[in-house]
CSV table of C-alpha atoms in Angstrom, one decimal:
chain,number,residue,atom,x,y,z
A,24,MET,CA,0.0,0.0,0.0
A,25,ARG,CA,1.0,3.7,-0.4
A,26,ILE,CA,0.9,5.3,3.1
A,27,LEU,CA,1.0,9.1,3.6
A,28,VAL,CA,2.5,10.4,6.9
A,29,THR,CA,1.7,14.0,7.2
A,30,ASP,CA,2.9,15.1,10.7
A,31,GLY,CA,5.7,12.7,11.5
A,32,MET,CA,5.9,9.1,12.9
A,33,ASP,CA,8.3,7.0,14.8
A,34,LYS,CA,11.1,5.9,12.5
A,35,THR,CA,11.3,2.3,13.6
A,36,ALA,CA,7.5,2.0,12.7
A,37,MET,CA,8.1,3.6,9.3
A,38,ALA,CA,11.0,1.3,8.7
A,39,THR,CA,8.9,-1.7,9.7
A,40,LEU,CA,6.2,-0.7,7.2
A,41,ARG,CA,8.7,-0.3,4.4
A,42,ALA,CA,10.2,-3.7,5.2
A,43,GLU,CA,6.8,-5.3,4.8
A,44,GLY,CA,6.6,-3.8,1.2
A,45,HIS,CA,4.6,-0.6,1.8
A,46,GLU,CA,5.6,2.7,0.3
A,47,VAL,CA,5.8,5.3,3.0
A,48,VAL,CA,5.8,9.0,2.1
A,49,GLU,CA,6.5,11.7,4.6
A,50,GLN,CA,4.9,14.9,3.4
A,51,PHE,CA,2.8,17.7,5.0
A,52,TYR,CA,0.2,19.3,2.7
A,53,GLU,CA,-1.5,22.6,3.2
A,54,PRO,CA,-5.2,22.5,3.5
A,55,ASP,CA,-5.8,23.6,-0.1
A,56,GLN,CA,-3.6,20.7,-1.4
A,57,LEU,CA,-4.5,18.0,1.0
A,58,GLY,CA,-7.7,16.6,-0.5
A,59,GLU,CA,-6.2,16.0,-4.0
A,60,ALA,CA,-3.1,14.6,-2.4
A,61,LEU,CA,-5.1,12.0,-0.4
A,62,ARG,CA,-6.4,10.4,-3.7
A,63,ASP,CA,-3.0,8.8,-4.3
A,64,PHE,CA,-2.7,6.9,-1.0
A,65,ASP,CA,-4.4,3.9,0.6
A,66,VAL,CA,-3.7,5.1,4.1
A,67,ALA,CA,-3.2,8.6,5.6
A,68,VAL,CA,-1.5,8.9,9.0
A,69,VAL,CA,-2.0,12.3,10.7
A,70,ARG,CA,-1.3,13.9,14.1
A,71,SER,CA,-3.0,17.1,15.4
A,72,LYS,CA,-1.5,19.5,12.9
A,73,THR,CA,-3.3,18.0,9.8
A,74,LYS,CA,-7.1,18.7,9.8
A,75,VAL,CA,-9.1,16.3,7.5
A,76,ARG,CA,-12.4,18.0,6.9
A,77,ALA,CA,-15.4,17.3,4.6
A,78,ASN,CA,-14.0,19.2,1.7
A,79,HIS,CA,-10.8,17.1,1.8
A,80,ILE,CA,-12.9,13.9,2.0
A,81,ASP,CA,-15.0,15.0,-1.0
A,82,ALA,CA,-11.9,15.5,-3.0
A,83,ALA,CA,-10.7,11.9,-2.0
A,84,LYS,CA,-14.0,10.1,-2.7
A,85,GLY,CA,-13.8,7.4,-5.2
A,86,SER,CA,-10.0,7.2,-5.0
A,87,ARG,CA,-7.7,4.5,-3.4
A,88,LEU,CA,-8.0,6.1,0.0
A,89,LYS,CA,-9.4,3.5,2.5
A,90,LEU,CA,-8.2,4.5,5.9
A,91,ILE,CA,-7.2,7.6,7.9
A,92,ILE,CA,-5.2,6.9,11.2
A,93,ARG,CA,-4.9,9.6,13.9
A,94,GLY,CA,-1.7,8.9,15.7
A,95,GLY,CA,-3.1,9.8,19.1
A,96,VAL,CA,-6.3,9.7,21.2
A,97,GLY,CA,-8.6,12.5,20.0
A,98,VAL,CA,-10.1,12.5,16.5
A,99,ASP,CA,-11.7,15.9,16.5
A,100,ASN,CA,-9.3,17.1,13.7
A,101,ILE,CA,-11.0,14.5,11.4
A,102,ASP,CA,-14.6,14.7,10.2
A,103,VAL,CA,-15.1,11.1,11.3
A,104,ALA,CA,-18.8,10.6,10.5
A,105,TYR,CA,-18.5,12.1,7.2
A,106,ALA,CA,-15.4,10.0,6.3
A,107,GLU,CA,-17.0,6.8,7.3
A,108,LYS,CA,-20.2,7.7,5.5
A,109,SER,CA,-18.0,8.2,2.4
A,110,GLY,CA,-16.5,4.7,2.8
A,111,ILE,CA,-13.2,5.9,4.5
A,112,ALA,CA,-12.4,4.2,7.9
A,113,VAL,CA,-11.0,6.2,10.7
A,114,LYS,CA,-8.9,4.7,13.5
A,115,ASN,CA,-6.8,6.2,16.3
A,116,THR,CA,-4.2,4.9,18.8
A,117,PRO,CA,-6.0,5.3,22.2
A,118,LYS,CA,-3.7,3.2,24.3
A,119,ALA,CA,-0.3,4.5,23.3
A,120,SER,CA,0.0,7.9,25.0
A,121,SER,CA,-2.1,7.5,28.3
A,122,GLN,CA,1.0,7.3,30.6
A,123,SER,CA,2.7,10.3,28.9
A,124,VAL,CA,-0.3,12.5,29.1
A,125,ALA,CA,-1.1,11.5,32.7
A,126,GLU,CA,2.6,12.2,33.8
A,127,LEU,CA,2.4,15.7,32.1
A,128,ALA,CA,-0.9,16.4,34.0
A,129,MET,CA,0.9,15.4,37.2
A,130,GLY,CA,3.8,17.6,36.3
A,131,HIS,CA,1.5,20.6,35.9
A,132,MET,CA,0.0,19.8,39.3
A,133,PHE,CA,3.4,20.0,40.9
A,134,ALA,CA,4.2,23.2,39.0
A,135,CYS,CA,1.0,24.9,40.1
A,136,ALA,CA,1.4,23.8,43.8
A,137,ARG,CA,5.0,25.0,44.1
A,138,TYR,CA,5.3,27.9,41.5
A,139,ILE,CA,8.0,25.8,39.6
A,140,SER,CA,7.3,27.4,36.2
A,141,ILE,CA,7.3,31.1,37.3
A,142,ALA,CA,10.0,30.7,40.0
A,143,GLY,CA,12.4,29.2,37.5
A,144,HIS,CA,11.5,31.9,34.9
A,145,SER,CA,12.2,34.6,37.5
A,146,MET,CA,15.7,33.1,38.2
A,147,ARG,CA,16.5,33.3,34.6
A,148,GLU,CA,15.9,37.0,34.9
A,149,GLY,CA,18.4,37.3,37.6
A,150,LYS,CA,15.9,37.4,40.5
A,151,TRP,CA,15.9,35.5,43.7
A,152,GLU,CA,12.2,35.6,44.9
A,153,LYS,CA,12.3,33.0,47.6
A,154,LYS,CA,9.6,34.8,49.7
A,155,ALA,CA,7.2,35.4,46.8
A,156,TYR,CA,7.2,31.7,45.9
A,157,GLY,CA,7.5,30.3,49.4
A,158,LYS,CA,3.8,29.7,50.0
A,159,GLY,CA,3.5,26.6,48.0
A,160,ILE,CA,1.1,23.6,48.9
A,161,GLU,CA,1.6,19.9,49.1
A,162,LEU,CA,-0.4,17.4,46.9
A,163,SER,CA,-0.5,14.9,49.7
A,164,GLY,CA,-3.8,15.2,51.6
A,165,LYS,CA,-5.6,17.1,48.7
A,166,THR,CA,-8.5,15.9,46.6
A,167,LEU,CA,-8.0,15.4,42.9
A,168,GLY,CA,-11.2,15.6,40.8
A,169,ILE,CA,-10.7,13.8,37.4
A,170,LEU,CA,-13.3,14.8,34.7
A,171,GLY,CA,-13.3,11.9,32.2
A,172,PHE,CA,-12.1,8.6,33.8
A,173,GLY,CA,-10.8,6.8,30.7
A,174,ARG,CA,-7.3,5.3,30.3
A,175,ILE,CA,-5.5,8.7,30.9
A,176,GLY,CA,-7.7,9.6,33.9
A,177,GLN,CA,-7.1,6.2,35.3
A,178,ARG,CA,-3.3,6.4,35.0
A,179,LEU,CA,-3.4,9.8,36.7
A,180,CYS,CA,-5.4,8.4,39.6
A,181,VAL,CA,-2.8,5.8,40.2
A,182,MET,CA,0.0,8.4,40.5
A,183,ALA,CA,-2.2,10.7,42.6
A,184,LYS,CA,-3.1,7.9,45.0
A,185,ALA,CA,0.7,7.2,45.3
A,186,MET,CA,1.1,10.9,46.3
A,187,GLY,CA,-1.4,10.5,49.1
A,188,MET,CA,-4.2,12.2,47.4
A,189,GLU,CA,-7.9,11.4,47.5
A,190,VAL,CA,-9.3,10.9,44.0
A,191,ILE,CA,-12.9,11.4,43.0
A,192,ALA,CA,-14.0,11.2,39.3
A,193,SER,CA,-16.9,12.0,37.1
A,194,ASP,CA,-17.8,10.2,33.9
A,195,ILE,CA,-20.9,9.2,32.0
A,196,TYR,CA,-19.6,5.6,32.1
A,197,HIS,CA,-18.7,3.9,35.3
A,198,VAL,CA,-16.1,1.1,34.9
A,199,PRO,CA,-17.4,-1.8,36.9
A,200,GLY,CA,-15.3,-2.6,40.0
A,201,ILE,CA,-12.7,0.1,39.4
A,202,GLU,CA,-13.6,2.1,42.5
A,203,ALA,CA,-12.4,-0.8,44.7
A,204,GLN,CA,-9.4,-1.6,42.4
A,205,LEU,CA,-8.0,2.0,42.3
A,206,GLY,CA,-9.4,3.3,45.6
A,207,MET,CA,-11.3,6.2,44.0
A,208,THR,CA,-14.9,7.2,44.0
A,209,TYR,CA,-17.3,8.2,41.3
A,210,VAL,CA,-19.3,11.4,42.0
A,211,GLU,CA,-21.6,13.7,40.1
A,212,GLU,CA,-20.0,16.7,38.3
A,213,ASP,CA,-21.3,19.3,40.8
A,214,GLU,CA,-20.0,17.4,43.7
A,215,LEU,CA,-16.6,17.1,42.1
A,216,PHE,CA,-16.4,20.8,41.5
A,217,ALA,CA,-17.4,21.5,45.1
A,218,ARG,CA,-14.8,19.1,46.7
A,219,ALA,CA,-11.8,18.9,44.5
A,220,ASP,CA,-8.6,20.9,45.2
A,221,PHE,CA,-7.2,20.0,41.9
A,222,ILE,CA,-9.4,19.4,38.8
A,223,SER,CA,-8.0,17.5,35.8
A,224,LEU,CA,-9.7,17.4,32.5
A,225,HIS,CA,-9.5,14.1,30.4
A,226,THR,CA,-12.7,14.3,28.3
A,227,PRO,CA,-13.1,14.4,24.5
A,228,ALA,CA,-13.8,17.7,22.8
A,229,VAL,CA,-17.2,19.0,23.7
A,230,ASP,CA,-19.8,20.4,21.3
A,231,GLY,CA,-21.4,23.7,22.3
A,232,LYS,CA,-20.3,25.6,25.3
A,233,PRO,CA,-17.1,24.6,27.0
A,234,LEU,CA,-17.2,22.2,29.9
A,235,ILE,CA,-15.3,24.7,32.1
A,236,ASN,CA,-16.9,28.1,32.0
A,237,ALA,CA,-17.9,30.9,34.3
A,238,GLU,CA,-20.8,28.9,35.7
A,239,THR,CA,-18.9,25.7,36.4
A,240,ILE,CA,-15.9,27.8,37.9
A,241,ALA,CA,-18.2,29.4,40.3
A,242,LYS,CA,-19.1,25.9,41.7
A,243,MET,CA,-15.4,25.2,42.4
A,244,LYS,CA,-13.7,25.6,45.7
A,245,ASP,CA,-11.9,28.9,46.2
A,246,GLY,CA,-8.3,28.4,45.5
A,247,ALA,CA,-8.7,25.3,43.3
A,248,VAL,CA,-6.3,24.4,40.5
A,249,LEU,CA,-7.4,23.5,37.0
A,250,ILE,CA,-5.4,21.3,34.8
A,251,ASN,CA,-6.2,20.8,31.1
A,252,THR,CA,-4.3,18.3,28.9
A,253,SER,CA,-7.4,17.2,26.9
A,254,ARG,CA,-8.7,19.7,24.3
A,255,GLY,CA,-8.4,23.4,24.3
A,256,ASN,CA,-12.1,24.1,23.6
A,257,ASN,CA,-13.2,22.3,26.7
A,258,VAL,CA,-12.3,25.6,28.7
A,259,ASP,CA,-13.6,29.0,28.3
A,260,GLU,CA,-10.2,30.9,28.4
A,261,ASP,CA,-11.7,34.3,29.2
A,262,ALA,CA,-13.6,32.8,32.1
A,263,LEU,CA,-10.4,31.0,33.3
A,264,LEU,CA,-8.3,34.2,33.1
A,265,GLU,CA,-10.9,36.1,35.1
A,266,ALA,CA,-10.9,33.4,37.8
A,267,LEU,CA,-7.1,33.5,37.9
A,268,ASN,CA,-7.1,37.3,38.2
A,269,SER,CA,-9.7,37.4,40.9
A,270,GLY,CA,-8.0,34.6,42.9
A,271,LYS,CA,-11.1,32.4,42.6
A,272,LEU,CA,-8.6,29.8,41.1
A,273,ARG,CA,-5.2,29.4,42.5
A,274,ALA,CA,-3.5,28.4,39.3
A,275,ALA,CA,-3.9,26.5,36.0
A,276,GLY,CA,-1.8,24.0,34.1
A,277,LEU,CA,-2.5,24.1,30.4
A,278,ASP,CA,-1.1,22.0,27.5
A,279,VAL,CA,-4.0,22.7,25.1
A,280,TYR,CA,-5.6,25.9,23.9
A,281,SER,CA,-8.7,27.0,22.0
A,282,GLN,CA,-6.5,28.1,19.2
A,283,GLU,CA,-3.0,26.6,18.5
A,284,PRO,CA,-0.5,28.3,18.6
A,285,PRO,CA,-2.5,30.2,21.4
A,286,GLN,CA,-3.3,33.9,20.8
A,287,ASN,CA,-4.4,34.7,24.3
A,288,ALA,CA,-1.1,36.1,25.7
A,289,ALA,CA,-2.7,37.3,28.9
A,290,LEU,CA,-3.5,33.7,29.7
A,291,TYR,CA,-0.3,31.8,28.8
A,292,SER,CA,1.9,34.5,30.3
A,293,HIS,CA,-0.1,34.7,33.5
A,294,PRO,CA,2.2,34.2,36.5
A,295,ASN,CA,-0.2,31.5,38.0
A,296,VAL,CA,-0.3,29.5,34.8
A,297,SER,CA,2.0,26.6,34.0
A,298,CYS,CA,1.9,26.1,30.2
A,299,THR,CA,3.3,23.7,27.6
A,300,PRO,CA,2.8,23.7,23.8
A,301,HIS,CA,0.6,20.7,23.4
A,302,ILE,CA,3.2,18.1,24.3
A,303,GLY,CA,1.1,15.6,26.2
A,304,ALA,CA,2.0,12.6,24.0
A,305,ALA,CA,5.4,14.0,23.0
A,306,THR,CA,7.7,11.3,24.8
A,307,VAL,CA,10.0,8.9,23.1
A,308,GLU,CA,8.2,6.0,24.7
A,309,ALA,CA,4.6,7.1,23.6
A,310,GLN,CA,5.8,7.8,20.0
A,311,LYS,CA,7.2,4.3,19.8
A,312,ARG,CA,3.9,2.9,21.1
A,313,ILE,CA,1.9,5.0,18.7
A,314,GLY,CA,4.1,3.8,15.9
A,315,LEU,CA,3.5,0.1,16.9
A,316,GLU,CA,-0.3,0.6,17.1
A,317,ILE,CA,-0.3,2.2,13.7
A,318,VAL,CA,1.6,-0.7,12.3
A,319,ASP,CA,-0.8,-3.1,13.8
A,320,ILE,CA,-3.8,-1.2,12.4
A,321,ILE,CA,-2.3,-1.3,8.9
A,322,ARG,CA,-1.4,-5.0,9.1
A,323,ALA,CA,-5.1,-5.7,10.2
A,324,MET,CA,-6.2,-4.3,6.8
A,325,GLY,CA,-4.7,-7.4,5.2
């Protein structure tokens, strides 16, 4: 098969595909060129940079394209229903990056609790602000609320429990037996907002209004910390900025933004924001696992 890789892929996985007789082409296409380019491939492998929309799928209809693979968890950058209706299958790699994203979420929790990001930045400016950043808090003994308790949320739960945190979670689906297994408790969303000292988002992209907005922030404990490594449009960034400025929220850890690269400089440069440029799955280990999952998906095509 001819396989298009638009946003990069683990080199070992690409070598494996080539060794098995496939032609692998690494090439990023601008949106106005993508649809026509897809016609020449059996499989397209994309990450978050490439957006495959209805117009691209229309251009590829009736061609050799059979499958689009999203190397990662979320598939909101692909019009999945339209692709499948057009006879093009869509797959993702949901298992590969769970540990990496969970570890980054935990890292942001530490950064927000102990001012790690801003304190380090101030030192690079030649400052020694020990008093200003000497009022950190411990994670141990705090309550972590996880919104969306899938693979990533469950991995974060394990780490948080090891840190001595109480873990509560809200999800439309309750995994049978997992409360006893992981030592956590399912609660309704409003109870999570009211009880949690740290809130970490691990839900798919939402349609309509953001999951976290002025209304839901008002339900949170004063001084709570919000972590978002899921999707940028899950959070109303203006409402978050207002909550940080007013002191309603202590801090926020952000890896994703409503627009990427982000344009809201007041938010990402806020002293109480720990920010990273959408690197949740960007570890050597995760990329290797993603590559292996992609190879398995392509092999399954026969």
